[in-house]
Structure formats: C-alpha cells, structure tokens
PDB file of C-alpha atoms in Angstrom:
ATOM      1  CA  MET E  25      59.876 132.991 -87.033  1.00 44.00           C
ATOM      2  CA  GLU E  26      58.163 129.707 -86.143  1.00 41.00           C
ATOM      3  CA  GLU E  27      54.650 129.898 -84.709  1.00 43.00           C
ATOM      4  CA  GLY E  28      54.611 129.861 -80.938  1.00 44.00           C
ATOM      5  CA  LEU E  29      58.163 131.198 -80.425  1.00 53.00           C
ATOM      6  CA  VAL E  30      58.456 134.427 -78.444  1.00 60.00           C
ATOM      7  CA  GLU E  31      60.921 137.056 -79.633  1.00 70.00           C
ATOM      8  CA  THR E  32      63.599 138.108 -77.167  1.00 76.00           C
ATOM      9  CA  PRO E  33      64.039 141.797 -76.218  1.00 77.00           C
ATOM     10  CA  GLU E  34      67.223 141.829 -78.326  1.00 76.00           C
ATOM     11  CA  GLU E  35      65.345 140.513 -81.372  1.00 75.00           C
ATOM     12  CA  LEU E  36      62.538 143.045 -80.880  1.00 80.00           C
ATOM     13  CA  LEU E  37      65.043 145.900 -80.571  1.00 78.00           C
ATOM     14  CA  ALA E  38      66.954 144.735 -83.650  1.00 76.00           C
ATOM     15  CA  LYS E  39      63.684 144.567 -85.604  1.00 79.00           C
ATOM     16  CA  GLN E  40      62.818 148.103 -84.458  1.00 84.00           C
ATOM     17  CA  HIS E  41      66.265 149.343 -85.516  1.00 80.00           C
ATOM     18  CA  ARG E  42      65.927 147.748 -88.952  1.00 83.00           C
ATOM     19  CA  LYS E  43      62.586 149.504 -89.410  1.00 84.00           C
ATOM     20  CA  GLU E  44      64.055 152.846 -88.315  1.00 86.00           C
ATOM     21  CA  LYS E  45      66.972 152.422 -90.730  1.00 82.00           C
ATOM     22  CA  LYS E  46      64.554 151.549 -93.530  1.00 81.00           C
ATOM     23  CA  ASP E  47      62.405 154.584 -92.700  1.00 83.00           C
ATOM     24  CA  LEU E  48      65.500 156.819 -92.688  1.00 81.00           C
ATOM     25  CA  GLN E  49      66.632 155.485 -96.063  1.00 81.00           C
ATOM     26  CA  ALA E  50      63.173 156.249 -97.463  1.00 78.00           C
ATOM     27  CA  LYS E  51      63.374 159.753 -96.041  1.00 82.00           C
ATOM     28  CA  ILE E  52      66.870 160.251 -97.492  1.00 77.00           C
ATOM     29  CA  GLN E  53      65.715 159.069-100.923  1.00 77.00           C
ATOM     30  CA  SER E  54      62.793 161.485-100.737  1.00 73.00           C
ATOM     31  CA  MET E  55      65.216 164.310 -99.843  1.00 75.00           C
ATOM     32  CA  LYS E  56      67.449 163.430-102.785  1.00 75.00           C
ATOM     33  CA  ASN E  57      64.530 163.333-105.200  1.00 73.00           C
ATOM     34  CA  ALA E  58      63.364 166.752-104.020  1.00 73.00           C
ATOM     35  CA  VAL E  59      66.648 168.504-104.858  1.00 68.00           C
ATOM     36  CA  PRO E  60      67.659 168.971-108.517  1.00 72.00           C
ATOM     37  CA  LYS E  61      71.072 167.488-109.359  1.00 71.00           C
ATOM     38  CA  ASN E  62      72.249 170.777-110.860  1.00 71.00           C
ATOM     39  CA  ASP E  63      71.502 172.743-107.670  1.00 71.00           C
ATOM     40  CA  LYS E  64      74.935 172.298-106.073  1.00 72.00           C
ATOM     41  CA  LYS E  65      74.291 174.553-103.083  1.00 72.00           C
ATOM     42  CA  ARG E  66      71.121 172.743-101.997  1.00 74.00           C
ATOM     43  CA  ARG E  67      72.667 169.318-102.654  1.00 73.00           C
ATOM     44  CA  LYS E  68      75.643 170.266-100.481  1.00 73.00           C
ATOM     45  CA  GLN E  69      73.306 171.299 -97.645  1.00 75.00           C
ATOM     46  CA  MET E  70      71.308 168.105 -98.151  1.00 75.00           C
ATOM     47  CA  THR E  71      74.463 165.951 -97.984  1.00 77.00           C
ATOM     48  CA  GLU E  72      75.469 167.528 -94.667  1.00 76.00           C
ATOM     49  CA  GLU E  73      71.953 167.000 -93.268  1.00 78.00           C
ATOM     50  CA  ILE E  74      71.954 163.347 -94.380  1.00 79.00           C
ATOM     51  CA  ALA E  75      75.333 162.740 -92.701  1.00 79.00           C
ATOM     52  CA  LYS E  76      73.958 164.198 -89.449  1.00 80.00           C
ATOM     53  CA  LEU E  77      70.724 162.148 -89.629  1.00 83.00           C
ATOM     54  CA  GLU E  78      72.672 158.910 -90.145  1.00 81.00           C
ATOM     55  CA  ALA E  79      75.120 159.733 -87.337  1.00 80.00           C
ATOM     56  CA  ASP E  80      72.272 160.613 -84.918  1.00 82.00           C
ATOM     57  CA  LEU E  81      70.431 157.366 -85.674  1.00 81.00           C
ATOM     58  CA  SER E  82      73.605 155.311 -85.254  1.00 78.00           C
ATOM     59  CA  GLN E  83      74.288 156.935 -81.868  1.00 79.00           C
ATOM     60  CA  LYS E  84      70.651 156.357 -80.776  1.00 82.00           C
ATOM     61  CA  HIS E  85      70.876 152.650 -81.663  1.00 77.00           C
ATOM     62  CA  GLU E  86      74.183 152.240 -79.784  1.00 79.00           C
ATOM     63  CA  GLU E  87      72.674 153.827 -76.661  1.00 80.00           C
ATOM     64  CA  GLU E  88      69.535 151.665 -76.816  1.00 79.00           C
ATOM     65  CA  PHE E  89      71.546 148.440 -77.159  1.00 73.00           C
ATOM     66  CA  GLY E  90      73.731 149.560 -74.243  1.00 75.00           C
ATOM     67  CA  GLN E  91      70.682 150.237 -72.051  1.00 80.00           C
ATOM     68  CA  LEU E  92      69.170 146.839 -72.927  1.00 74.00           C
ATOM     69  CA  LYS E  93      72.416 145.028 -72.089  1.00 73.00           C
ATOM     70  CA  SER E  94      72.670 146.831 -68.747  1.00 73.00           C
ATOM     71  CA  THR E  95      69.065 145.915 -67.883  1.00 73.00           C
ATOM     72  CA  ASN E  96      69.565 142.259 -68.824  1.00 65.00           C
ATOM     73  CA  ASP E  97      72.765 141.995 -66.766  1.00 64.00           C
ATOM     74  CA  THR E  98      70.961 143.367 -63.724  1.00 64.00           C
ATOM     75  CA  LYS E  99      68.057 140.923 -64.114  1.00 57.00           C
ATOM     76  CA  VAL E 100      70.415 137.959 -64.394  1.00 53.00           C
ATOM     77  CA  GLU E 101      72.231 138.991 -61.204  1.00 57.00           C
ATOM     78  CA  GLN E 102      68.938 139.399 -59.346  1.00 57.00           C
ATOM     79  CA  VAL E 103      67.777 135.930 -60.354  1.00 49.00           C
ATOM     80  CA  ILE E 104      71.093 134.309 -59.413  1.00 51.00           C
ATOM     81  CA  ASN E 105      71.250 136.092 -56.051  1.00 56.00           C
ATOM     82  CA  GLY E 106      67.617 135.254 -55.253  1.00 53.00           C
ATOM     83  CA  VAL E 107      67.753 131.517 -55.941  1.00 46.00           C
ATOM     84  CA  GLU E 108      68.419 129.236 -52.979  1.00 42.00           C
ATOM     85  CA  THR E 109      69.518 125.618 -53.303  1.00 42.00           C
ATOM     86  CA  MET E 110      67.360 123.332 -51.239  1.00 41.00           C
ATOM     87  CA  LYS E 111      68.893 120.050 -50.131  1.00 42.00           C
ATOM     88  CA  MET E 112      67.024 116.815 -49.516  1.00 43.00           C
ATOM     89  CA  GLU E 113      67.738 114.657 -46.444  1.00 44.00           C
ATOM     90  CA  ASP E 114      69.463 112.064 -48.613  1.00 45.00           C
ATOM     91  CA  GLY E 115      71.942 114.682 -49.829  1.00 45.00           C
ATOM     92  CA  GLU E 116      70.462 115.166 -53.279  1.00 46.00           C
ATOM     93  CA  GLN E 117      69.720 118.710 -54.425  1.00 48.00           C
ATOM     94  CA  GLU E 118      66.148 119.643 -55.121  1.00 46.00           C
ATOM     95  CA  GLU E 119      65.385 121.571 -58.291  1.00 46.00           C
ATOM     96  CA  LEU E 120      66.228 125.248 -57.851  1.00 47.00           C
ATOM     97  CA  LYS E 121      63.208 127.203 -56.650  1.00 52.00           C
ATOM     98  CA  GLN E 122      62.530 130.858 -56.033  1.00 56.00           C
ATOM     99  CA  PRO E 123      61.681 131.226 -52.309  1.00 64.00           C
ATOM    100  CA  ARG E 124      59.014 133.546 -50.959  1.00 75.00           C
ATOM    101  CA  VAL E 125      60.541 136.918 -50.200  1.00 74.00           C
ATOM    102  CA  THR E 126      59.233 139.405 -47.640  1.00 85.00           C
ATOM    103  CA  LYS E 127      58.509 143.000 -48.610  1.00 81.00           C
ATOM    104  CA  ALA E 128      61.391 144.209 -46.458  1.00 80.00           C
ATOM    105  CA  GLN E 129      63.763 141.794 -48.211  1.00 81.00           C
ATOM    106  CA  LYS E 130      62.464 142.941 -51.600  1.00 82.00           C
ATOM    107  CA  ARG E 131      63.219 146.539 -50.652  1.00 83.00           C
ATOM    108  CA  ARG E 132      66.740 145.594 -49.552  1.00 83.00           C
ATOM    109  CA  ASP E 133      67.286 143.557 -52.723  1.00 82.00           C
ATOM    110  CA  LYS E 134      66.031 146.407 -54.887  1.00 83.00           C
ATOM    111  CA  LYS E 135      68.303 148.906 -53.159  1.00 80.00           C
ATOM    112  CA  ALA E 136      71.310 146.556 -53.490  1.00 81.00           C
ATOM    113  CA  ALA E 137      70.535 145.936 -57.165  1.00 83.00           C
ATOM    114  CA  GLN E 138      70.266 149.668 -57.831  1.00 80.00           C
ATOM    115  CA  GLU E 139      73.593 150.301 -56.101  1.00 75.00           C
ATOM    116  CA  LYS E 140      75.251 147.474 -58.056  1.00 77.00           C
ATOM    117  CA  GLU E 141      73.832 148.821 -61.298  1.00 78.00           C
ATOM    118  CA  ARG E 142      75.054 152.327 -60.448  1.00 69.00           C
ATOM    119  CA  GLU E 143      78.566 151.023 -59.786  1.00 67.00           C
ATOM    120  CA  SER E 144      78.441 148.999 -62.994  1.00 69.00           C
ATOM    121  CA  ARG E 145      77.413 152.057 -64.989  1.00 67.00           C
ATOM    122  CA  ILE E 146      80.262 154.108 -63.486  1.00 58.00           C
ATOM    123  CA  ALA E 147      82.788 151.404 -64.349  1.00 57.00           C
ATOM    124  CA  GLU E 148      81.373 151.015 -67.853  1.00 61.00           C
ATOM    125  CA  ALA E 149      81.470 154.779 -68.386  1.00 55.00           C
ATOM    126  CA  GLU E 150      85.160 154.787 -67.479  1.00 52.00           C
ATOM    127  CA  VAL E 151      85.896 151.964 -69.919  1.00 54.00           C
ATOM    128  CA  GLN E 152      83.775 153.499 -72.681  1.00 58.00           C
ATOM    129  CA  ASN E 153      85.081 157.049 -72.251  1.00 55.00           C
ATOM    130  CA  LEU E 154      87.669 156.743 -74.999  1.00 53.00           C
ATOM    131  CA  GLN E 155      85.114 155.150 -77.295  1.00 58.00           C
ATOM    132  CA  GLY E 156      82.809 158.108 -76.654  1.00 71.00           C
ATOM    133  CA  VAL E 157      85.569 160.556 -77.575  1.00 77.00           C
ATOM    134  CA  ARG E 158      86.283 158.448 -80.647  1.00 76.00           C
ATOM    135  CA  HIS E 159      82.620 158.588 -81.655  1.00 78.00           C
ATOM    136  CA  GLN E 160      82.483 162.374 -81.319  1.00 83.00           C
ATOM    137  CA  GLU E 161      85.693 162.726 -83.313  1.00 85.00           C
ATOM    138  CA  GLY E 162      84.192 160.635 -86.105  1.00 83.00           C
ATOM    139  CA  LEU E 163      81.038 162.799 -86.195  1.00 86.00           C
ATOM    140  CA  LYS E 164      83.041 166.025 -86.430  1.00 90.00           C
ATOM    141  CA  LEU E 165      85.225 164.648 -89.209  1.00 91.00           C
ATOM    142  CA  ALA E 166      82.201 163.368 -91.152  1.00 90.00           C
ATOM    143  CA  GLN E 167      80.622 166.827 -91.033  1.00 91.00           C
ATOM    144  CA  LYS E 168      83.842 168.556 -92.118  1.00 93.00           C
ATOM    145  CA  LEU E 169      84.379 166.145 -94.995  1.00 93.00           C
ATOM    146  CA  ALA E 170      80.753 166.376 -96.129  1.00 93.00           C
ATOM    147  CA  GLN E 171      81.309 170.095 -96.781  1.00 92.00           C
ATOM    148  CA  GLN E 172      83.884 169.036 -99.393  1.00 91.00           C
ATOM    149  CA  GLN E 173      81.673 166.208-100.732  1.00 94.00           C
ATOM    150  CA  LEU E 174      84.082 163.688 -99.169  1.00 94.00           C
ATOM    151  CA  GLN E 175      83.888 160.829 -96.695  1.00 95.00           C
ATOM    152  CA  ILE E 176      86.431 158.756 -94.762  1.00 93.00           C
ATOM    153  CA  LYS E 177      87.942 155.718 -96.469  1.00 95.00           C
ATOM    154  CA  GLU E 178      89.149 153.347 -93.776  1.00 92.00           C
ATOM    155  CA  ILE E 179      92.812 152.308 -93.793  1.00 92.00           C
ATOM    156  CA  SER E 180      94.085 149.356 -91.749  1.00 88.00           C
ATOM    157  CA  SER E 181      95.889 150.182 -88.513  1.00 84.00           C
ATOM    158  CA  ASP E 182      99.219 148.369 -88.796  1.00 85.00           C
ATOM    159  CA  GLY E 183     101.905 151.050 -88.441  1.00 88.00           C
ATOM    160  CA  HIS E 184     101.855 151.737 -92.185  1.00 94.00           C
ATOM    161  CA  CYS E 185      98.565 153.684 -92.117  1.00 94.00           C
ATOM    162  CA  MET E 186      99.990 157.043 -93.262  1.00 96.00           C
ATOM    163  CA  TYR E 187     101.794 155.447 -96.206  1.00 97.00           C
ATOM    164  CA  ARG E 188      98.779 153.250 -97.050  1.00 96.00           C
ATOM    165  CA  ALA E 189      96.524 156.323 -97.045  1.00 97.00           C
ATOM    166  CA  ILE E 190      98.889 158.104 -99.455  1.00 97.00           C
ATOM    167  CA  GLU E 191      99.131 154.967-101.595  1.00 96.00           C
ATOM    168  CA  ASP E 192      95.320 154.966-101.810  1.00 96.00           C
ATOM    169  CA  GLN E 193      95.183 158.679-102.667  1.00 95.00           C
ATOM    170  CA  LEU E 194      97.676 158.216-105.506  1.00 95.00           C
ATOM    171  CA  ALA E 195      95.724 155.222-106.843  1.00 93.00           C
ATOM    172  CA  GLN E 196      92.533 157.311-106.964  1.00 92.00           C
ATOM    173  CA  ARG E 197      94.188 159.729-109.414  1.00 88.00           C
ATOM    174  CA  SER E 198      94.272 157.121-112.189  1.00 76.00           C
ATOM    175  CA  LYS E 199      97.755 158.222-113.204  1.00 77.00           C
ATOM    176  CA  PRO E 200     100.066 155.184-113.462  1.00 75.00           C
ATOM    177  CA  GLU E 201     103.185 157.329-113.177  1.00 75.00           C
ATOM    178  CA  LEU E 202     102.090 158.383-109.660  1.00 78.00           C
ATOM    179  CA  THR E 203     101.236 154.914-108.399  1.00 88.00           C
ATOM    180  CA  MET E 204     103.560 153.759-105.616  1.00 93.00           C
ATOM    181  CA  SER E 205     103.461 150.892-103.144  1.00 95.00           C
ATOM    182  CA  VAL E 206     103.897 151.378 -99.399  1.00 96.00           C
ATOM    183  CA  LYS E 207     107.363 149.827 -99.663  1.00 97.00           C
ATOM    184  CA  GLU E 208     108.392 152.276-102.389  1.00 97.00           C
ATOM    185  CA  LEU E 209     106.927 155.254-100.519  1.00 97.00           C
ATOM    186  CA  ARG E 210     108.892 154.323 -97.402  1.00 98.00           C
ATOM    187  CA  SER E 211     112.090 153.781 -99.381  1.00 97.00           C
ATOM    188  CA  ARG E 212     111.759 157.096-101.258  1.00 97.00           C
ATOM    189  CA  THR E 213     110.977 158.939 -98.007  1.00 98.00           C
ATOM    190  CA  ALA E 214     114.042 157.531 -96.229  1.00 98.00           C
ATOM    191  CA  ASP E 215     116.330 158.251 -99.209  1.00 98.00           C
ATOM    192  CA  HIS E 216     115.094 161.838 -99.448  1.00 98.00           C
ATOM    193  CA  MET E 217     115.643 162.432 -95.728  1.00 98.00           C
ATOM    194  CA  ARG E 218     119.165 160.995 -95.942  1.00 97.00           C
ATOM    195  CA  SER E 219     120.067 163.197 -98.906  1.00 97.00           C
ATOM    196  CA  HIS E 220     118.586 166.300 -97.244  1.00 97.00           C
ATOM    197  CA  ALA E 221     119.749 165.656 -93.685  1.00 96.00           C
ATOM    198  CA  ASP E 222     120.164 169.393 -92.934  1.00 95.00           C
ATOM    199  CA  ASP E 223     116.410 169.890 -93.493  1.00 95.00           C
ATOM    200  CA  PHE E 224     115.336 167.094 -91.149  1.00 96.00           C
ATOM    201  CA  LEU E 225     118.058 166.382 -88.570  1.00 94.00           C
ATOM    202  CA  PRO E 226     117.468 169.608 -86.533  1.00 92.00           C
ATOM    203  CA  PHE E 227     113.896 168.454 -85.786  1.00 93.00           C
ATOM    204  CA  LEU E 228     114.929 165.104 -84.297  1.00 95.00           C
ATOM    205  CA  THR E 229     116.074 164.892 -80.679  1.00 93.00           C
ATOM    206  CA  ASN E 230     117.023 162.057 -78.366  1.00 90.00           C
ATOM    207  CA  PRO E 231     114.069 161.574 -75.962  1.00 86.00           C
ATOM    208  CA  ASN E 232     116.428 160.709 -73.083  1.00 88.00           C
ATOM    209  CA  THR E 233     118.930 163.565 -73.406  1.00 89.00           C
ATOM    210  CA  GLY E 234     117.047 166.187 -75.394  1.00 89.00           C
ATOM    211  CA  ASP E 235     120.070 166.548 -77.674  1.00 93.00           C
ATOM    212  CA  MET E 236     119.803 166.658 -81.451  1.00 94.00           C
ATOM    213  CA  TYR E 237     120.273 163.281 -83.104  1.00 95.00           C
ATOM    214  CA  THR E 238     123.788 162.244 -83.937  1.00 95.00           C
ATOM    215  CA  THR E 239     124.594 161.117 -87.474  1.00 94.00           C
ATOM    216  CA  GLU E 240     124.351 157.485 -86.335  1.00 95.00           C
ATOM    217  CA  GLU E 241     120.971 158.065 -84.642  1.00 96.00           C
ATOM    218  CA  PHE E 242     119.665 159.830 -87.736  1.00 97.00           C
ATOM    219  CA  GLU E 243     120.711 156.929 -89.970  1.00 97.00           C
ATOM    220  CA  LYS E 244     119.002 154.487 -87.589  1.00 96.00           C
ATOM    221  CA  TYR E 245     115.845 156.632 -87.751  1.00 97.00           C
ATOM    222  CA  CYS E 246     115.883 156.638 -91.579  1.00 97.00           C
ATOM    223  CA  SER E 247     116.495 152.896 -91.624  1.00 97.00           C
ATOM    224  CA  GLU E 248     113.393 152.352 -89.453  1.00 97.00           C
ATOM    225  CA  VAL E 249     111.369 154.576 -91.792  1.00 97.00           C
ATOM    226  CA  GLU E 250     112.457 152.406 -94.710  1.00 97.00           C
ATOM    227  CA  HIS E 251     112.422 148.883 -93.278  1.00 96.00           C
ATOM    228  CA  THR E 252     109.966 148.752 -90.334  1.00 95.00           C
ATOM    229  CA  ALA E 253     106.344 149.624 -89.546  1.00 93.00           C
ATOM    230  CA  ALA E 254     107.418 152.814 -87.737  1.00 93.00           C
ATOM    231  CA  TRP E 255     104.592 155.347 -87.699  1.00 92.00           C
ATOM    232  CA  GLY E 256     104.912 158.346 -89.988  1.00 93.00           C
ATOM    233  CA  GLY E 257     104.435 161.973 -88.955  1.00 93.00           C
ATOM    234  CA  GLN E 258     104.933 165.515 -90.189  1.00 93.00           C
ATOM    235  CA  LEU E 259     108.627 165.060 -91.037  1.00 96.00           C
ATOM    236  CA  GLU E 260     107.819 162.118 -93.285  1.00 97.00           C
ATOM    237  CA  LEU E 261     104.897 164.023 -94.826  1.00 97.00           C
ATOM    238  CA  ARG E 262     107.241 166.927 -95.602  1.00 97.00           C
ATOM    239  CA  ALA E 263     109.653 164.526 -97.282  1.00 98.00           C
ATOM    240  CA  LEU E 264     106.829 162.936 -99.276  1.00 97.00           C
ATOM    241  CA  THR E 265     105.560 166.264-100.636  1.00 97.00           C
ATOM    242  CA  GLN E 266     109.062 166.842-102.016  1.00 97.00           C
ATOM    243  CA  VAL E 267     109.333 163.298-103.381  1.00 96.00           C
ATOM    244  CA  LEU E 268     105.922 163.430-105.071  1.00 95.00           C
ATOM    245  CA  HIS E 269     105.910 167.165-105.896  1.00 95.00           C
ATOM    246  CA  LEU E 270     102.372 167.278-104.517  1.00 96.00           C
ATOM    247  CA  PRO E 271     100.852 169.229-101.603  1.00 97.00           C
ATOM    248  CA  ILE E 272      99.365 167.220 -98.722  1.00 97.00           C
ATOM    249  CA  GLU E 273      96.362 168.360 -96.667  1.00 97.00           C
ATOM    250  CA  VAL E 274      95.662 166.709 -93.295  1.00 97.00           C
ATOM    251  CA  ILE E 275      92.119 167.184 -91.957  1.00 95.00           C
ATOM    252  CA  GLN E 276      91.570 166.995 -88.176  1.00 93.00           C
ATOM    253  CA  ALA E 277      88.432 167.063 -86.039  1.00 90.00           C
ATOM    254  CA  ASP E 278      89.242 169.846 -83.569  1.00 87.00           C
ATOM    255  CA  SER E 279      91.620 172.131 -85.457  1.00 89.00           C
ATOM    256  CA  LEU E 280      92.265 173.637 -88.856  1.00 92.00           C
ATOM    257  CA  ALA E 281      93.592 171.443 -91.633  1.00 93.00           C
ATOM    258  CA  VAL E 282      97.385 171.189 -91.818  1.00 94.00           C
ATOM    259  CA  LYS E 283      98.735 171.980 -95.299  1.00 95.00           C
ATOM    260  CA  ILE E 284     102.212 170.811 -96.239  1.00 96.00           C
ATOM    261  CA  GLY E 285     104.037 171.511 -99.499  1.00 95.00           C
ATOM    262  CA  GLU E 286     101.922 174.501-100.496  1.00 94.00           C
ATOM    263  CA  GLU E 287     104.671 175.482-102.932  1.00 95.00           C
ATOM    264  CA  TYR E 288     103.286 172.766-105.196  1.00 94.00           C
ATOM    265  CA  LYS E 289     100.101 173.908-106.944  1.00 89.00           C
ATOM    266  CA  SER E 290      98.635 170.527-107.931  1.00 91.00           C
ATOM    267  CA  GLU E 291      95.489 169.013-106.407  1.00 92.00           C
ATOM    268  CA  PRO E 292      96.492 168.021-102.858  1.00 94.00           C
ATOM    269  CA  ILE E 293      96.627 164.571-101.381  1.00 96.00           C
ATOM    270  CA  THR E 294      94.007 164.576 -98.608  1.00 96.00           C
ATOM    271  CA  LEU E 295      94.439 162.569 -95.420  1.00 97.00           C
ATOM    272  CA  VAL E 296      92.369 162.352 -92.237  1.00 96.00           C
ATOM    273  CA  TYR E 297      94.269 162.401 -88.940  1.00 94.00           C
ATOM    274  CA  MET E 298      92.455 160.786 -86.001  1.00 90.00           C
ATOM    275  CA  ARG E 299      93.701 161.056 -82.437  1.00 84.00           C
ATOM    276  CA  HIS E 300      91.328 158.479 -80.961  1.00 73.00           C
ATOM    277  CA  ALA E 301      90.720 156.060 -83.837  1.00 64.00           C
ATOM    278  CA  TYR E 302      91.955 152.870 -82.168  1.00 57.00           C
ATOM    279  CA  GLY E 303      93.215 151.619 -78.824  1.00 54.00           C
ATOM    280  CA  LEU E 304      96.743 152.555 -79.852  1.00 52.00           C
ATOM    281  CA  GLY E 305      95.634 156.141 -80.488  1.00 65.00           C
ATOM    282  CA  GLU E 306      96.730 158.152 -83.538  1.00 83.00           C
ATOM    283  CA  HIS E 307      95.800 156.953 -87.003  1.00 91.00           C
ATOM    284  CA  TYR E 308      95.614 158.175 -90.611  1.00 94.00           C
ATOM    285  CA  ASN E 309      92.775 157.408 -93.024  1.00 95.00           C
ATOM    286  CA  SER E 310      92.272 158.247 -96.674  1.00 96.00           C
ATOM    287  CA  VAL E 311      89.198 159.978 -98.162  1.00 96.00           C
ATOM    288  CA  GLU E 312      86.941 159.376-101.131  1.00 95.00           C
ATOM    289  CA  ARG E 313      84.020 161.131-102.757  1.00 92.00           C
ATOM    290  CA  LEU E 314      80.689 160.840-100.976  1.00 88.00           C
ATOM    291  CA  LYS E 315      78.762 157.934-102.457  1.00 77.00           C
ATOM    292  CA  ASP E 316      75.786 160.129-103.417  1.00 63.00           C
ATOM    293  CA  GLN E 317      78.054 162.684-105.086  1.00 55.00           C
ATOM    294  CA  ALA E 318      79.983 159.986-106.945  1.00 51.00           C
ATOM    295  CA  ASN E 319      76.757 158.426-108.250  1.00 55.00           C
ATOM    296  CA  ALA E 320      75.422 161.818-109.341  1.00 51.00           C
ATOM    297  CA  GLU E 321      78.575 162.619-111.304  1.00 53.00           C
ATOM    298  CA  ASP E 322      78.624 159.192-112.965  1.00 52.00           C
ATOM    299  CA  SER E 323      74.978 159.379-114.019  1.00 49.00           C
TER     300      SER E 323
END
C-alpha cells in the first residue's frame, strides 16, 4: 500500500481474515504433524476436527462481512438523508454541506435509522434463509463424508448432474471398461427402462390424473431421459445399477444413506444428494478422497 493511503474497513477485515486463515493453516499443519500417519483412528478424528474448524472459520468470516456491509449501507443512507442542497440566489447550487442538527433531530434520525436497519435485516434474513439452510446442509454433509475420509466433488448444475456425478465416479476407478460419457449413460438408462418396462412403469403416474403412465407416456418419459437434460432420480439410479452391475450409495445430510443395487457386491458408486444446493433446489454431487488422506496414501 502506498504511503499516506488509509485502508478501508473492507480492506482491514480482509487482511484480518487472511491472517486468521493463515493461523488456522499453521494450526492444522501442527495437528497433522502431531499424529503419526499409521494411527488411523487418531487421523480420522483429526480429519473430522479439521473439517469443523474450517467450516466454523468460513461461517465466522461470512457473518463478519455481512455485518460490515449492513453497517456501511446504514451509514450511506444516513449521510444521504442528512445532506441538504443549498441554492444560491442566481439559481446555482452551492456545494453540498452537512447542516447543523439539533439534539432532538439527532435522536429522531437515530431512531429512524435503527428502524430502517431493523427492517433491512428482516428482509435480508428472509432472502438469505435458503442460503442459511444450504450452508447447514453443506456442514452436515462435510462431517458425514469426513468419517469416510471423503469430501464433496462439485458437479455442474445443468440437469445432467446425476449422470455427470456417476461419470466422474466411474472415471475415478481407472478401469477403461467402466468409463462412460453422460450421453452413453443416459442412452443405456433409457434402453434398460424400455426393455424392462414392467419394473419401472408401475412407479410412474400422470401428475394431472394420478393414473399410471400409458405406453405412449412411458415412451415419452424414456425419450426425455435419453435425449434431454431431464433430471434423474431413484428410478434412473435403479436402472443404472442394473446397467453397470454396481451398487450405488446416495449420502444425504438429514437422513440415512440410500443404498440401491445391494445385490451387487462391488465397491459402490457414491453420490451426494443435496436438497438446497442451488436456487433450483435438488442436486447431485460426486465425492473424492479427502486431500490430506490422498496425500498420505501417495507419500
């Protein structure tokens, strides 16, 4: 920073956050060094503790930035509302000046500002409610996955997320014969459902009538599975376990994992199901080994 320049509150807070992150990383490294690599039980406990420390710090930083933004917005409104434009006799405007304010007016202004801030906070809380739920869901999932030495691997939200997550899981196995593209996964899923209609048709009903799908409606459904970005669900997962001959485990934040295709005894494909991941709602992600665990195994 150039000499003589004053740091803004945002810059000071960002600097503080960088220091806190650096301090946490030093603490984490110290924790890692204190636990022998061959002590799996203690390393598992340490990994869970690290995940919680990082999540707590991230939440603290989000709250502090939010508080700073709210304070700044209030100050800007107070300045704007307190400035009066003075006009000269010739019609020209004099430079904006802050007039003298009586104590009574200051009290009224303070009360009005507090009320406006309270209303703003209520409105912001309503808007941010879903984001808060999303944040809590992410924390719960991170803790569950850490127990298995796993972490979330983000998948793009484009309607293909379930198939992209499975594509990623297959690629992680390093077995070329299992590698499939999203297009191929969709095509194989649709073909399997068509050829086993009796296993899938009874679970599909017309949302308007409540009646089971007709043959034509079922074919339209399968065609959308194959050719569009229609979201996948449990029916498609069931079909995919039978196509791939692999079990699929779906981890959720607030309930037990769903296991599909348990008749297959291979290592399961693991997906993460999120109810509040994005504005559109439901979303699937893949998983990968925790970075610390992966580095320990490679060393």
